[in-house]
Amino acid sequence: MNPSALDTSSLDQAVADLRIGAASWSATPLTERIALLERLLPRVASGAADLAAAGARAKGYDPASPWAAEDWIGGPWALVQNAAAYLHVLRRIAAGKDPVDAKAVRARDGRTHVDVFPATGWDTLLLNGFTAQVWLRPGVTVEQARARAAGEYRGRPGRPAVALVLGAGNVAAITALDILHKLYVEGQVVIAKMNPVNAYLRPHFEHLFAEFVERDWVRFVDGGAAEGAYLTRHEGISSIHVTGSDRTHDAIVWGSDESAAQRRRDDRPLVGKPFSSELGGVSPCIVTPGPWSDADFRFQAEHIVTSKMNNSGHNCIASQILVVPRDWDGTERLLNEIRRVLRALPPRTDYYPGAEQRLSAVLAAHPKAETHGDGCRLLVPDITDHDDVLITGEVFGSALGVVRLPGDTPAEFLRHAVDFANDTLPGTLGATLIVHPGTEKTDRAAVGKAVAGLRYGTLGVNCWSAVGFLLGFTPWGAFPGHTRQDIGSGIGFVHNAFMLEDIEKTVLRAPFTPAPRGLVTGDPSLSPRPPYFVTNRTALATVERVTRFTAAPGLLKLPAIFASALRG
């Protein structure tokens, strides 16, 4: 569209309203900010089924389908979980406590770590065995970590400002969570431009954020690239946050004309406003050799397939490259189990725009690629060229590539895997490391070195790193170091309910095996097969119940949740 032909009157009015509202949001006391979240939770719960159903229908399946569990997880549950996380921290501050408990912040091996999950007793019950720890940048002391947390509420509030959130098109909760971050962590009001792919969510979001809209603290607008470009350069916009690809970021900052490359080289941006972003990449899942049982191979195959095939692979954190030991006798056993899971899943479409072309490019590069599930899922079992299409860029679809690396021991393999992930794969958003508890015990130094060495914003150990997106207490963003000239997976962290500063990465951990087999492998927990697994038979019922529980916890709701979870 010609920018001169664009009708900007509604956009200008939305920005003008928000500029007026920005001062009143900055002046809104903590008690009222808490009350707003308390009223948001039941609003989300009451509209949860409609929100999830809208996503399911848009992706081509019935809201009662087992696939619809992902629309509950990535929609209403993620939203209530993050809102509840903010509430937990804000209530601590309102009660005169530090945002982070002093016992959760400690120095280890010359670094400051913050234990952020579980944060409540309910967390321990619902996700037993799951933990998360935030690693702060080198040189940050325990005292600095505690003093700098939650500056918005401890003497360092942001100035009244209007933030532009350019919404993502793949997962419902992303836009809503980015809005909450801008409001509650940075103290800015928000104009959110819906992505054309899921603009159907706008009325649902306007209902959920009704109080914020009424008070000129949030506005939702529709539009495509032209509207987005207009808003990024609008004089009334103070900051920008985008979830998308590095191409999206570069088009905004440097333009897309013949002079864009020169502007980038000269560092002459078209848009120089504060800009945070979450831009994806090629995420690895690294499998460490170890003493696996048949049940371990089956369970971890389900885990790996979930990390790729959730949302048809249309996730910026989908595992795109499976990194396995070349000489481990378990590699082929694992791949055969992965094939079994891929075949057993019901077919579904790669609904996201451009997926057909991207998957066609994979097939063109690998005409002998395995197809599973009526051809809707691709597996390339042995990639040797580092210029391969699955290694050089994000496919954003249902294709999984396998890279086999040398290493006669776990320590040697992990050295190769860490170097490959850090130096060959583009992007630093998230990685998953699978390691048997027995291996971690016998090779503790090597595993610890790998955990410390992987340069990713979220590292999941026996846990798909995407779980870090959901929990609210866990900061979500790329590993620090990117610049606007070399944006990679983006700049900054969102969610981050404890409002920590100086973040390097989050390390998530989950049980290697579900209950009760953890008693055998050495990582006992009460967690059965996680409800986000694509193979979980009762995921839809479980996640519906967990969503309503998170919005309004109560002991009487727990038996039904546990009964459903155990049947999964």
Coordinates of C-alpha atoms in Angstrom, one line a residue:
M1 CA 0.0 0.0 0.0
N2 CA 1.2 3.5 -0.8
P3 CA 1.7 5.2 2.6
S4 CA 0.1 8.4 1.3
A5 CA -3.1 6.4 0.6
L6 CA -3.2 5.0 4.1
D7 CA -6.0 6.3 6.3
T8 CA -4.2 6.9 9.6
S9 CA -6.9 8.8 11.4
S10 CA -7.9 5.9 13.7
L11 CA -4.3 5.1 14.4
D12 CA -3.6 8.7 15.3
Q13 CA -6.6 8.9 17.6
A14 CA -5.6 5.7 19.4
V15 CA -2.1 7.1 20.0
A16 CA -3.5 10.4 21.2
D17 CA -5.8 8.7 23.6
L18 CA -3.0 6.6 25.0
R19 CA -0.7 9.6 25.4
I20 CA -3.4 11.1 27.7
G21 CA -3.8 7.8 29.5
A22 CA -0.1 7.3 30.1
A23 CA 0.1 9.8 32.9
S24 CA -2.8 8.3 34.8
W25 CA -1.3 4.8 34.4
S26 CA 2.0 6.0 35.9
A27 CA 0.0 7.5 38.8
T28 CA -2.1 4.4 39.4
P29 CA -1.1 3.1 42.9
L30 CA 0.2 -0.4 43.4
T31 CA -3.0 -1.5 45.2
E32 CA -5.1 -0.6 42.1
R33 CA -2.7 -2.3 39.7
I34 CA -3.1 -5.4 41.8
A35 CA -6.9 -5.1 41.8
L36 CA -6.9 -4.8 38.0
L37 CA -5.0 -8.1 37.7
E38 CA -7.3 -9.7 40.3
R39 CA -10.3 -8.7 38.1
L40 CA -8.6 -9.8 35.0
L41 CA -8.2 -13.4 36.1
P42 CA -11.9 -14.3 36.3
R43 CA -12.5 -12.5 33.0
V44 CA -9.9 -14.7 31.4
A45 CA -11.4 -17.8 33.0
S46 CA -14.9 -16.9 31.8
G47 CA -13.8 -16.4 28.2
A48 CA -11.2 -19.2 28.1
A49 CA -13.3 -21.7 26.2
D50 CA -14.2 -19.1 23.5
L51 CA -10.6 -17.9 23.2
A52 CA -9.2 -21.5 22.8
A53 CA -12.0 -22.4 20.4
A54 CA -11.2 -19.5 18.2
G55 CA -7.7 -20.7 17.8
A56 CA -8.7 -24.3 17.2
R57 CA -11.1 -23.3 14.4
A58 CA -8.6 -21.0 12.8
K59 CA -6.1 -23.9 12.6
G60 CA -8.6 -26.3 11.1
Y61 CA -9.8 -28.6 13.8
D62 CA -12.7 -28.9 16.3
P63 CA -12.4 -27.2 19.7
A64 CA -13.0 -30.6 21.2
S65 CA -10.1 -32.2 19.3
P66 CA -7.1 -33.4 21.4
W67 CA -5.1 -30.9 19.4
A68 CA -7.1 -28.1 21.1
A69 CA -5.1 -28.6 24.3
E70 CA -2.4 -26.5 22.8
D71 CA -4.8 -23.6 22.3
W72 CA -5.7 -23.7 26.0
I73 CA -2.0 -23.9 26.9
G74 CA -0.8 -21.1 24.6
G75 CA -3.9 -19.0 25.2
P76 CA -5.9 -18.8 28.4
W77 CA -3.6 -20.9 30.6
A78 CA -0.5 -18.9 29.7
L79 CA -2.3 -15.7 30.3
V80 CA -3.7 -16.6 33.8
Q81 CA -0.4 -18.2 34.8
N82 CA 1.6 -15.0 33.9
A83 CA -1.0 -12.7 35.5
A84 CA -0.9 -14.8 38.7
A85 CA 2.9 -14.6 38.7
Y86 CA 2.8 -10.8 38.6
L87 CA 0.2 -10.9 41.3
H88 CA 2.4 -13.0 43.5
V89 CA 5.3 -10.5 43.2
L90 CA 3.2 -7.4 43.5
R91 CA 1.5 -8.6 46.6
R92 CA 4.9 -9.2 48.2
I93 CA 5.9 -5.6 47.4
A94 CA 2.5 -4.3 48.7
A95 CA 3.1 -6.2 51.9
G96 CA 6.5 -4.5 52.4
K97 CA 8.6 -7.4 51.3
D98 CA 11.4 -7.6 48.7
P99 CA 10.1 -8.8 45.4
V100 CA 12.5 -11.8 45.6
D101 CA 13.0 -13.7 48.8
A102 CA 16.5 -13.3 50.0
K103 CA 17.1 -17.1 50.2
A104 CA 16.4 -17.4 46.5
V105 CA 19.3 -15.2 45.5
R106 CA 22.8 -16.7 46.0
A107 CA 26.3 -16.8 44.6
R108 CA 27.6 -20.0 43.1
D109 CA 30.8 -20.6 41.1
G110 CA 31.4 -16.9 40.9
R111 CA 27.9 -16.1 39.5
T112 CA 24.7 -14.9 41.0
H113 CA 21.7 -17.2 40.5
V114 CA 18.0 -16.5 41.4
D115 CA 15.7 -19.4 42.1
V116 CA 12.4 -18.3 40.4
F117 CA 10.3 -21.5 40.2
P118 CA 8.6 -23.0 42.0
A119 CA 7.5 -19.7 43.5
T120 CA 4.4 -20.9 45.4
G121 CA 3.1 -24.0 47.0
W122 CA 0.6 -24.4 44.1
D123 CA 3.6 -24.5 41.7
T124 CA 5.1 -27.3 43.6
L125 CA 1.9 -29.3 43.5
L126 CA 1.0 -28.8 39.8
L127 CA 4.5 -29.0 38.3
N128 CA 6.3 -31.2 40.8
G129 CA 9.9 -31.6 40.0
F130 CA 10.1 -28.6 37.6
T131 CA 12.5 -25.9 38.7
A132 CA 13.9 -22.7 37.1
Q133 CA 16.9 -20.6 37.9
V134 CA 17.9 -17.3 36.4
W135 CA 21.6 -16.7 35.8
L136 CA 22.6 -13.1 36.0
R137 CA 25.4 -11.6 33.9
P138 CA 29.0 -12.0 35.2
G139 CA 29.9 -9.5 37.8
V140 CA 26.5 -8.9 39.2
T141 CA 26.5 -9.4 43.0
V142 CA 23.8 -10.9 45.2
E143 CA 23.2 -7.4 46.7
Q144 CA 22.9 -5.8 43.3
A145 CA 20.5 -8.4 42.1
R146 CA 18.2 -7.9 45.1
A147 CA 18.4 -4.1 45.0
R148 CA 17.7 -3.7 41.2
A149 CA 14.7 -6.0 41.1
A150 CA 11.3 -4.4 40.4
G151 CA 12.5 -0.8 39.9
E152 CA 9.1 0.3 38.7
Y153 CA 7.8 -0.2 42.2
R154 CA 10.9 0.6 44.2
G155 CA 11.8 4.2 43.4
R156 CA 12.7 3.9 39.7
P157 CA 9.4 4.1 37.8
G158 CA 9.4 4.5 34.1
R159 CA 8.3 7.8 32.6
P160 CA 4.8 8.0 31.1
A161 CA 5.1 6.6 27.6
V162 CA 3.2 4.8 24.8
A163 CA 4.7 1.5 23.7
L164 CA 3.9 -0.2 20.4
V165 CA 3.5 -4.0 20.6
L166 CA 3.5 -5.6 17.2
G167 CA 1.7 -8.8 17.8
A168 CA 2.7 -12.3 16.9
G169 CA 0.5 -14.4 14.6
N170 CA 1.2 -17.9 15.9
V171 CA 0.4 -18.2 19.7
A172 CA -2.6 -16.4 21.1
A173 CA -1.1 -15.4 24.5
I174 CA 2.0 -13.7 23.1
T175 CA 0.4 -10.4 22.4
A176 CA -1.4 -10.3 25.7
L177 CA 1.7 -11.2 27.7
D178 CA 3.7 -8.5 25.9
I179 CA 1.1 -6.0 26.9
L180 CA 1.2 -7.1 30.5
H181 CA 5.0 -6.8 30.5
K182 CA 4.9 -3.2 29.1
L183 CA 2.3 -2.2 31.6
Y184 CA 3.5 -3.8 34.8
V185 CA 7.3 -4.1 34.3
E186 CA 8.1 -1.0 32.2
G187 CA 5.2 1.2 33.3
Q188 CA 4.1 2.0 29.7
V189 CA 0.6 2.1 28.2
V190 CA 0.3 0.0 25.0
I191 CA -1.1 0.2 21.4
A192 CA -1.1 -3.4 20.2
K193 CA -1.3 -4.0 16.4
M194 CA -2.8 -7.4 15.8
N195 CA -1.0 -9.7 13.4
P196 CA -3.2 -10.3 10.3
V197 CA -2.8 -14.1 10.9
N198 CA -4.7 -14.0 14.1
A199 CA -6.6 -10.7 14.0
Y200 CA -9.7 -12.7 14.9
L201 CA -8.5 -12.6 18.5
R202 CA -9.0 -8.9 18.8
P203 CA -12.5 -9.0 20.2
H204 CA -11.4 -11.6 22.8
F205 CA -8.5 -9.4 23.9
E206 CA -10.7 -6.3 24.0
H207 CA -13.0 -8.2 26.4
L208 CA -10.1 -9.4 28.6
F209 CA -8.5 -6.0 28.8
A210 CA -11.8 -4.0 28.9
E211 CA -10.8 -2.0 32.0
F212 CA -7.5 -1.0 30.5
V213 CA -9.1 0.0 27.3
E214 CA -11.8 2.0 29.1
R215 CA -9.1 4.0 30.9
D216 CA -7.0 4.7 27.8
W217 CA -4.2 2.4 28.9
V218 CA -4.5 -0.2 26.1
R219 CA -5.7 0.0 22.5
F220 CA -5.9 -2.7 19.8
V221 CA -5.7 -1.9 16.1
D222 CA -5.7 -4.0 13.0
G223 CA -3.6 -3.8 9.9
G224 CA -0.7 -5.1 7.9
A225 CA 2.9 -3.9 7.2
A226 CA 1.8 -0.4 6.2
E227 CA 0.0 0.2 9.4
G228 CA 2.8 -1.3 11.4
A229 CA 5.4 0.9 9.6
Y230 CA 3.4 4.0 10.2
L231 CA 3.1 3.3 13.9
T232 CA 6.8 2.5 14.4
R233 CA 7.7 6.0 13.1
H234 CA 4.8 7.8 14.8
E235 CA 6.1 10.6 17.0
G236 CA 3.7 9.6 19.8
I237 CA 5.3 6.1 20.2
S238 CA 8.1 5.9 22.6
S239 CA 9.2 2.3 22.4
I240 CA 8.6 -0.8 20.3
H241 CA 8.4 -4.5 21.0
V242 CA 8.0 -7.1 18.2
T243 CA 7.7 -10.8 18.1
G244 CA 8.5 -12.2 14.7
S245 CA 11.6 -12.8 12.6
D246 CA 14.9 -11.0 12.1
R247 CA 13.6 -10.0 8.7
T248 CA 10.7 -8.2 10.4
H249 CA 13.0 -6.3 12.7
D250 CA 15.4 -5.3 9.9
A251 CA 12.6 -4.1 7.7
I252 CA 11.4 -1.8 10.4
V253 CA 14.8 -0.5 11.5
W254 CA 16.7 -0.4 8.2
G255 CA 14.0 -0.4 5.6
S256 CA 13.6 -2.7 2.7
D257 CA 14.7 -0.4 -0.2
E258 CA 18.0 -0.5 -2.0
S259 CA 19.7 1.7 0.6
A260 CA 18.8 -0.6 3.6
A261 CA 22.1 -2.5 3.6
Q262 CA 24.1 0.7 3.6
R263 CA 22.1 2.1 6.4
R264 CA 22.8 -1.0 8.4
R265 CA 26.5 -0.8 7.7
D266 CA 26.5 2.9 8.7
D267 CA 24.2 2.3 11.7
R268 CA 21.7 4.9 10.5
P269 CA 18.4 3.4 11.5
L270 CA 15.1 4.7 10.1
V271 CA 13.7 4.0 13.6
G272 CA 16.0 4.7 16.5
K273 CA 13.5 4.3 19.4
P274 CA 14.1 1.8 22.2
F275 CA 13.4 -1.5 20.5
S276 CA 13.0 -4.9 22.2
S277 CA 12.3 -8.1 20.3
E278 CA 11.9 -11.9 20.4
L279 CA 12.8 -13.3 16.9
G280 CA 13.3 -17.0 17.1
G281 CA 16.0 -19.0 15.4
V282 CA 17.0 -22.6 14.8
S283 CA 16.6 -24.2 18.2
P284 CA 18.5 -27.4 19.0
C285 CA 17.5 -30.4 21.1
I286 CA 20.7 -32.1 22.3
V287 CA 20.5 -35.8 23.4
T288 CA 23.3 -36.9 25.7
P289 CA 24.2 -40.6 25.6
G290 CA 23.4 -42.6 28.7
P291 CA 21.9 -45.8 30.2
W292 CA 18.4 -45.4 28.8
S293 CA 15.7 -48.0 29.3
D294 CA 13.1 -48.9 26.6
A295 CA 10.6 -46.7 28.5
D296 CA 13.1 -43.8 28.5
F297 CA 13.4 -44.0 24.7
R298 CA 9.6 -44.0 24.3
F299 CA 9.1 -41.1 26.7
Q300 CA 11.9 -38.9 25.3
A301 CA 10.7 -39.6 21.8
E302 CA 7.3 -38.2 22.8
H303 CA 9.1 -35.2 24.4
I304 CA 11.2 -34.5 21.2
V305 CA 8.2 -34.8 18.9
T306 CA 6.2 -32.5 21.1
S307 CA 9.0 -29.9 21.0
K308 CA 8.8 -30.0 17.2
M309 CA 5.1 -30.7 16.3
N310 CA 3.3 -28.6 18.9
N311 CA 1.3 -26.0 16.9
S312 CA 2.5 -27.8 13.7
G313 CA 6.0 -26.4 14.4
H314 CA 4.8 -22.8 14.0
N315 CA 6.7 -21.8 17.2
C316 CA 9.8 -19.7 17.4
I317 CA 11.1 -22.1 20.0
A318 CA 10.3 -25.4 18.1
S319 CA 13.1 -27.9 18.1
Q320 CA 14.3 -27.8 14.5
I321 CA 17.6 -29.7 14.8
L322 CA 18.0 -32.9 16.9
V323 CA 21.6 -33.3 17.9
V324 CA 22.5 -36.9 18.7
P325 CA 25.7 -38.9 19.3
R326 CA 27.0 -40.5 16.1
D327 CA 28.3 -43.6 17.8
W328 CA 25.8 -44.2 20.6
D329 CA 23.9 -47.5 20.1
G330 CA 20.8 -45.6 21.4
T331 CA 20.6 -43.1 18.5
E332 CA 18.8 -45.4 16.1
R333 CA 16.5 -46.7 18.8
L334 CA 15.6 -43.2 19.6
L335 CA 15.0 -42.3 16.0
N336 CA 12.8 -45.4 15.5
E337 CA 10.7 -44.3 18.5
I338 CA 10.4 -40.8 17.1
R339 CA 9.2 -42.3 13.8
R340 CA 6.6 -44.4 15.7
V341 CA 5.2 -41.2 17.4
L342 CA 5.2 -39.3 14.2
R343 CA 3.2 -42.0 12.5
A344 CA 0.7 -42.4 15.3
L345 CA -0.3 -38.7 15.6
P346 CA -3.4 -37.7 13.6
P347 CA -2.7 -35.6 10.6
R348 CA -3.1 -31.8 10.7
T349 CA -2.2 -28.9 8.5
D350 CA 0.7 -26.5 8.6
Y351 CA -1.6 -23.5 8.7
Y352 CA 0.8 -20.6 9.0
P353 CA 1.3 -18.5 5.8
G354 CA 4.3 -19.6 3.8
A355 CA 4.6 -23.0 5.4
E356 CA 4.0 -24.9 2.2
Q357 CA 6.8 -23.0 0.4
R358 CA 9.2 -23.5 3.3
L359 CA 8.5 -27.2 3.6
S360 CA 8.8 -27.5 -0.2
A361 CA 12.3 -26.0 0.1
V362 CA 13.2 -28.7 2.7
L363 CA 11.9 -31.5 0.3
A364 CA 13.8 -29.9 -2.6
A365 CA 17.0 -30.1 -0.6
H366 CA 16.1 -33.6 0.8
P367 CA 14.0 -35.4 -1.8
K368 CA 14.4 -38.6 0.2
A369 CA 13.2 -37.1 3.4
E370 CA 10.9 -39.3 5.4
T371 CA 7.2 -38.3 5.5
H372 CA 5.0 -39.3 8.3
G373 CA 1.3 -38.7 9.2
D374 CA 0.0 -38.6 5.7
G375 CA 3.0 -36.6 4.6
C376 CA 2.3 -33.7 7.0
R377 CA 5.5 -34.3 9.0
L378 CA 9.0 -34.4 7.7
L379 CA 12.1 -36.1 9.2
V380 CA 15.6 -35.7 7.7
P381 CA 17.5 -38.3 9.7
D382 CA 21.1 -37.4 8.8
I383 CA 22.2 -33.9 7.9
T384 CA 25.9 -33.5 7.2
D385 CA 26.1 -30.1 5.4
H386 CA 26.2 -27.1 7.7
D387 CA 24.7 -25.0 4.8
D388 CA 21.6 -27.2 4.8
V389 CA 18.3 -25.3 4.7
L390 CA 17.3 -26.8 8.1
I391 CA 20.5 -25.4 9.7
T392 CA 20.7 -22.0 8.1
G393 CA 17.3 -20.7 8.8
E394 CA 14.0 -21.2 10.7
V395 CA 11.6 -23.4 8.8
F396 CA 8.6 -22.6 11.0
G397 CA 6.8 -25.7 10.1
S398 CA 6.6 -29.4 10.8
A399 CA 10.1 -30.5 9.7
L400 CA 12.8 -32.0 12.0
G401 CA 16.4 -32.5 11.0
V402 CA 19.0 -34.7 12.7
V403 CA 22.7 -33.9 13.1
R404 CA 25.0 -36.7 14.3
L405 CA 28.1 -35.5 16.1
P406 CA 31.2 -37.5 17.3
G407 CA 32.1 -38.3 20.9
D408 CA 32.9 -41.6 22.5
T409 CA 31.9 -40.3 26.0
P410 CA 29.2 -37.9 27.2
A411 CA 31.9 -35.3 27.9
E412 CA 33.4 -35.4 24.4
F413 CA 30.0 -35.4 22.8
L414 CA 28.7 -32.5 24.8
R415 CA 31.8 -30.5 23.9
H416 CA 31.0 -31.0 20.2
A417 CA 27.3 -30.3 20.7
V418 CA 27.8 -27.1 22.6
D419 CA 30.2 -25.8 20.0
F420 CA 27.8 -26.7 17.2
A421 CA 24.8 -25.1 18.8
N422 CA 26.7 -21.9 19.7
D423 CA 28.7 -21.4 16.6
T424 CA 26.7 -23.0 13.7
L425 CA 23.0 -22.7 14.4
P426 CA 21.6 -19.2 14.1
G427 CA 19.7 -17.8 17.0
T428 CA 19.9 -17.8 20.8
L429 CA 16.4 -17.9 22.0
G430 CA 16.2 -21.4 23.5
A431 CA 17.8 -24.9 23.5
T432 CA 16.8 -28.2 25.1
L433 CA 19.3 -30.6 26.7
I434 CA 18.3 -34.2 27.5
V435 CA 20.4 -36.1 29.9
H436 CA 19.8 -39.2 32.0
P437 CA 20.2 -38.6 35.8
G438 CA 22.7 -41.4 35.9
T439 CA 24.8 -39.6 33.2
E440 CA 24.6 -36.4 35.1
K441 CA 25.8 -38.1 38.2
T442 CA 28.8 -39.8 36.6
D443 CA 29.7 -36.8 34.3
R444 CA 28.6 -34.0 36.5
A445 CA 31.4 -31.6 35.5
A446 CA 30.8 -32.2 31.8
V447 CA 27.0 -31.6 32.1
G448 CA 27.6 -28.6 34.2
K449 CA 30.0 -27.2 31.7
A450 CA 27.5 -27.7 28.9
V451 CA 24.7 -26.0 30.9
A452 CA 27.0 -23.0 31.6
G453 CA 28.3 -22.9 28.1
L454 CA 25.2 -23.0 26.0
R455 CA 24.5 -19.4 24.9
Y456 CA 20.7 -19.4 24.9
G457 CA 18.2 -17.2 26.7
T458 CA 16.4 -20.3 28.0
L459 CA 17.9 -23.7 28.4
G460 CA 15.6 -26.6 29.3
V461 CA 17.3 -29.6 30.9
N462 CA 15.0 -32.5 30.3
C463 CA 12.4 -29.9 29.6
W464 CA 11.4 -28.3 26.3
S465 CA 12.6 -24.8 26.6
A466 CA 9.2 -23.4 25.5
V467 CA 7.9 -24.1 29.0
G468 CA 9.9 -21.0 30.0
F469 CA 7.5 -18.9 27.9
L470 CA 4.6 -20.1 29.9
L471 CA 5.5 -19.8 33.6
G472 CA 5.6 -16.0 34.0
F473 CA 8.4 -16.1 36.6
T474 CA 10.9 -17.1 34.0
P475 CA 12.3 -14.2 31.8
W476 CA 11.8 -14.9 28.1
G477 CA 14.2 -13.6 25.5
A478 CA 17.4 -14.1 23.6
F479 CA 20.9 -14.6 25.1
P480 CA 22.3 -11.1 25.6
G481 CA 24.8 -9.7 23.1
H482 CA 22.7 -9.0 19.9
T483 CA 22.7 -5.5 18.5
R484 CA 20.3 -3.8 16.1
Q485 CA 22.9 -4.3 13.3
D486 CA 23.1 -8.1 14.1
I487 CA 19.8 -8.7 15.8
G488 CA 19.9 -12.5 15.9
S489 CA 17.0 -13.7 18.2
G490 CA 16.4 -10.2 19.6
I491 CA 17.1 -7.9 22.4
G492 CA 15.6 -7.8 25.9
F493 CA 13.5 -10.1 28.1
V494 CA 9.7 -10.1 28.6
H495 CA 7.4 -11.8 31.2
N496 CA 9.9 -11.8 34.1
A497 CA 7.4 -11.4 37.0
F498 CA 10.2 -10.8 39.5
M499 CA 11.3 -7.9 37.3
L500 CA 15.0 -8.9 37.5
E501 CA 17.7 -6.9 35.7
D502 CA 21.0 -8.0 34.3
I503 CA 19.6 -11.3 33.0
E504 CA 21.8 -13.7 31.1
K505 CA 19.6 -16.8 30.8
T506 CA 17.1 -19.1 32.5
V507 CA 17.9 -22.7 33.2
L508 CA 14.8 -24.9 33.5
R509 CA 14.8 -28.4 34.8
A510 CA 12.2 -31.2 34.7
P511 CA 12.2 -34.9 35.6
F512 CA 13.8 -37.1 33.0
T513 CA 11.1 -39.7 33.5
P514 CA 7.5 -39.3 34.7
A515 CA 6.2 -40.6 38.0
P516 CA 6.6 -43.2 39.3
R517 CA 9.6 -44.3 37.1
G518 CA 11.7 -41.5 38.5
L519 CA 12.3 -43.6 41.5
V520 CA 14.3 -46.0 39.3
T521 CA 16.2 -43.3 37.3
G522 CA 17.1 -41.2 40.3
D523 CA 14.9 -38.1 39.8
P524 CA 11.7 -38.9 41.7
S525 CA 8.8 -36.5 41.4
L526 CA 5.0 -36.6 41.4
S527 CA 4.7 -35.4 37.8
P528 CA 3.1 -37.8 35.3
R529 CA 3.4 -37.3 31.5
P530 CA 3.2 -33.5 31.1
P531 CA -0.1 -32.2 29.7
Y532 CA 1.7 -30.3 27.0
F533 CA 2.9 -33.5 25.4
V534 CA 1.2 -34.1 22.0
T535 CA 0.7 -37.7 23.1
N536 CA -1.1 -36.9 26.3
R537 CA -4.5 -38.6 26.1
T538 CA -6.3 -36.3 28.6
A539 CA -4.4 -33.1 27.9
L540 CA -7.5 -31.1 26.9
A541 CA -9.4 -31.9 30.1
T542 CA -6.3 -31.4 32.3
V543 CA -5.4 -28.1 30.9
E544 CA -8.9 -26.7 31.1
R545 CA -9.0 -27.6 34.8
V546 CA -5.5 -26.2 35.4
T547 CA -6.5 -23.0 33.8
R548 CA -9.6 -22.5 36.0
F549 CA -7.6 -23.5 39.1
T550 CA -4.8 -21.0 38.3
A551 CA -7.4 -18.3 37.9
A552 CA -9.0 -19.1 41.3
P553 CA -7.0 -21.7 43.3
G554 CA -8.8 -24.0 45.7
L555 CA -8.1 -27.3 47.3
L556 CA -11.3 -28.9 46.2
K557 CA -10.3 -28.5 42.5
L558 CA -7.1 -30.5 42.9
P559 CA -8.5 -34.1 42.9
A560 CA -10.1 -33.6 39.5
I561 CA -6.8 -32.2 38.1
F562 CA -4.7 -35.0 39.5
A563 CA -7.2 -37.6 38.3
S564 CA -7.1 -36.3 34.7
A565 CA -3.3 -35.8 34.7
L566 CA -2.7 -39.4 35.9
R567 CA -4.9 -40.8 33.1
G568 CA -2.8 -38.9 30.5

